[in-house]
mmCIF file of C-alpha atoms in Angstrom:
data_model
loop_
_atom_site.group_PDB
_atom_site.id
_atom_site.type_symbol
_atom_site.label_atom_id
_atom_site.label_comp_id
_atom_site.label_asym_id
_atom_site.label_seq_id
_atom_site.Cartn_x
_atom_site.Cartn_y
_atom_site.Cartn_z
ATOM 1 C CA MET A 1 -6.241 11.419 12.446
ATOM 2 C CA THR A 2 -4.432 14.708 12.271
ATOM 3 C CA ALA A 3 -4.865 17.395 9.652
ATOM 4 C CA ASP A 4 -1.515 16.357 8.156
ATOM 5 C CA ASP A 5 -2.813 12.781 7.734
ATOM 6 C CA SER A 6 -5.928 13.907 5.865
ATOM 7 C CA TYR A 7 -3.902 16.201 3.578
ATOM 8 C CA SER A 8 -1.471 13.403 2.723
ATOM 9 C CA ARG A 9 -4.388 11.313 1.483
ATOM 10 C CA LEU A 10 -5.088 13.905 -1.196
ATOM 11 C CA ASP A 11 -1.995 12.634 -3.028
ATOM 12 C CA ASP A 12 -3.181 9.005 -2.806
ATOM 13 C CA ASP A 13 -4.619 7.849 -6.160
ATOM 14 C CA ASP A 14 -6.564 5.104 -4.383
ATOM 15 C CA TYR A 15 -8.189 7.264 -1.711
ATOM 16 C CA PRO A 16 -11.976 7.400 -2.342
ATOM 17 C CA ALA A 17 -12.324 11.175 -2.183
ATOM 18 C CA TYR A 18 -15.109 11.835 -4.708
ATOM 19 C CA THR A 19 -18.837 11.384 -4.326
ATOM 20 C CA MET A 20 -20.831 9.948 -7.192
ATOM 21 C CA GLY A 21 -22.224 13.361 -8.096
ATOM 22 C CA ARG A 22 -18.798 14.997 -8.078
ATOM 23 C CA ALA A 23 -17.256 12.108 -10.048
ATOM 24 C CA ALA A 24 -19.987 12.308 -12.693
ATOM 25 C CA ALA A 25 -19.540 16.074 -12.982
ATOM 26 C CA MET A 26 -15.760 15.754 -13.309
ATOM 27 C CA LEU A 27 -16.163 13.157 -16.073
ATOM 28 C CA GLY A 28 -18.963 15.043 -17.804
ATOM 29 C CA THR A 29 -21.217 12.010 -17.594
ATOM 30 C CA THR A 30 -24.227 10.808 -15.648
ATOM 31 C CA GLN A 31 -24.444 8.959 -12.380
ATOM 32 C CA GLY A 32 -26.159 6.201 -14.356
ATOM 33 C CA PHE A 33 -22.982 5.728 -16.390
ATOM 34 C CA LEU A 34 -20.986 5.272 -13.182
ATOM 35 C CA ARG A 35 -23.547 2.761 -11.933
ATOM 36 C CA ALA A 36 -23.361 0.898 -15.263
ATOM 37 C CA ILE A 37 -19.585 0.547 -15.230
ATOM 38 C CA GLY A 38 -19.867 -0.567 -11.614
ATOM 39 C CA GLU A 39 -22.381 -3.236 -12.615
ATOM 40 C CA ALA A 40 -20.018 -4.297 -15.414
ATOM 41 C CA ARG A 41 -17.361 -4.628 -12.676
ATOM 42 C CA LEU A 42 -14.959 -2.202 -14.289
ATOM 43 C CA ILE A 43 -14.661 -0.303 -11.021
ATOM 44 C CA THR A 44 -15.977 -1.017 -7.554
ATOM 45 C CA PRO A 45 -16.459 2.194 -5.629
ATOM 46 C CA LEU A 46 -15.984 2.124 -1.894
ATOM 47 C CA ARG A 47 -18.929 3.041 0.281
ATOM 48 C CA SER A 48 -19.080 5.744 2.910
ATOM 49 C CA GLU A 49 -20.473 4.951 6.345
ATOM 50 C CA GLY A 50 -23.823 6.149 5.012
ATOM 51 C CA GLY A 51 -23.622 3.752 2.048
ATOM 52 C CA HIS A 52 -22.838 6.357 -0.610
ATOM 53 C CA ARG A 53 -20.449 5.498 -3.439
ATOM 54 C CA ARG A 54 -17.009 7.104 -3.253
ATOM 55 C CA TYR A 55 -14.482 7.111 -6.106
ATOM 56 C CA SER A 56 -10.700 7.461 -6.216
ATOM 57 C CA ARG A 57 -8.675 9.347 -8.806
ATOM 58 C CA TYR A 58 -7.482 6.015 -10.222
ATOM 59 C CA GLN A 59 -11.097 4.889 -10.655
ATOM 60 C CA LEU A 60 -11.962 8.185 -12.332
ATOM 61 C CA ARG A 61 -9.140 7.686 -14.857
ATOM 62 C CA ILE A 62 -10.478 4.200 -15.619
ATOM 63 C CA ALA A 63 -14.021 5.558 -15.947
ATOM 64 C CA ALA A 64 -12.817 8.360 -18.228
ATOM 65 C CA ARG A 65 -11.208 5.817 -20.567
ATOM 66 C CA ALA A 66 -14.434 3.785 -20.640
ATOM 67 C CA ARG A 67 -16.422 6.918 -21.394
ATOM 68 C CA GLU A 68 -14.051 7.756 -24.241
ATOM 69 C CA LEU A 69 -14.701 4.340 -25.819
ATOM 70 C CA VAL A 70 -18.466 4.579 -25.289
ATOM 71 C CA ASP A 71 -18.474 8.048 -26.859
ATOM 72 C CA GLN A 72 -16.790 6.465 -29.910
ATOM 73 C CA GLY A 73 -19.672 3.998 -30.219
ATOM 74 C CA THR A 74 -18.345 0.999 -28.294
ATOM 75 C CA PRO A 75 -21.022 -0.800 -26.249
ATOM 76 C CA ILE A 76 -20.474 -0.261 -22.525
ATOM 77 C CA GLU A 77 -19.782 -3.939 -21.759
ATOM 78 C CA ALA A 78 -17.160 -4.083 -24.533
ATOM 79 C CA ALA A 79 -15.642 -0.776 -23.406
ATOM 80 C CA CYS A 80 -15.296 -2.120 -19.873
ATOM 81 C CA ARG A 81 -13.611 -5.286 -21.131
ATOM 82 C CA ILE A 82 -11.210 -3.267 -23.303
ATOM 83 C CA VAL A 83 -10.246 -1.049 -20.380
ATOM 84 C CA ILE A 84 -9.667 -4.089 -18.152
ATOM 85 C CA LEU A 85 -7.436 -5.675 -20.798
ATOM 86 C CA GLU A 86 -5.523 -2.413 -21.323
ATOM 87 C CA ASP A 87 -4.941 -2.171 -17.580
ATOM 88 C CA GLN A 88 -3.755 -5.798 -17.401
ATOM 89 C CA LEU A 89 -1.404 -5.259 -20.353
ATOM 90 C CA GLU A 90 0.084 -2.141 -18.759
ATOM 91 C CA GLU A 91 0.677 -4.039 -15.509
ATOM 92 C CA ALA A 92 2.281 -6.986 -17.352
ATOM 93 C CA GLN A 93 4.574 -4.615 -19.260
ATOM 94 C CA ARG A 94 5.573 -2.917 -16.004
ATOM 95 C CA ILE A 95 6.376 -6.282 -14.399
ATOM 96 C CA ASN A 96 8.369 -7.398 -17.458
ATOM 97 C CA ALA A 97 10.402 -4.178 -17.496
ATOM 98 C CA GLU A 98 11.101 -4.536 -13.780
ATOM 99 C CA HIS A 99 12.148 -8.163 -14.290
ATOM 100 C CA ARG A 100 14.421 -7.135 -17.175
ATOM 101 C CA ARG A 101 16.101 -4.444 -15.054
ATOM 102 C CA THR A 102 16.623 -6.909 -12.202
ATOM 103 C CA THR A 103 18.044 -9.549 -14.518
ATOM 104 C CA GLU A 104 20.353 -7.086 -16.269
ATOM 105 C CA SER A 105 21.686 -5.669 -12.999
ATOM 106 C CA ALA A 106 22.329 -9.185 -11.655
ATOM 107 C CA ASN A 107 24.066 -10.300 -14.861
ATOM 108 C CA PRO A 108 25.459 -7.238 -16.721
ATOM 109 C CA THR A 109 27.386 -9.312 -19.288
ATOM 110 C CA ALA A 110 24.177 -10.932 -20.566
ATOM 111 C CA ALA A 111 22.831 -7.518 -21.550
ATOM 112 C CA ALA A 112 25.835 -6.790 -23.786
#
């Protein structure tokens, strides 16, 4: 891997660049919180060769949303389920919009 390859990964939202300690500090939470949302299967951190948890920016955004809900008084299991459903809804809306664009471009008179 060249230096250019490792720098390009910094732009990858799915690249597991953050250690558990760094992730917890960035979120302003504890490592126990990250373990708890992992146990609730909200996020599954990758493991380094040494077995340490590593988190991506995408996972940190998901964890931040869960923390926001927990801070508002939502139990952690419920917060995790809400975040999963929000993520699924966003994906479904993206797919529907893409399907609509494809359909409209294939049949422009139907859109009128």
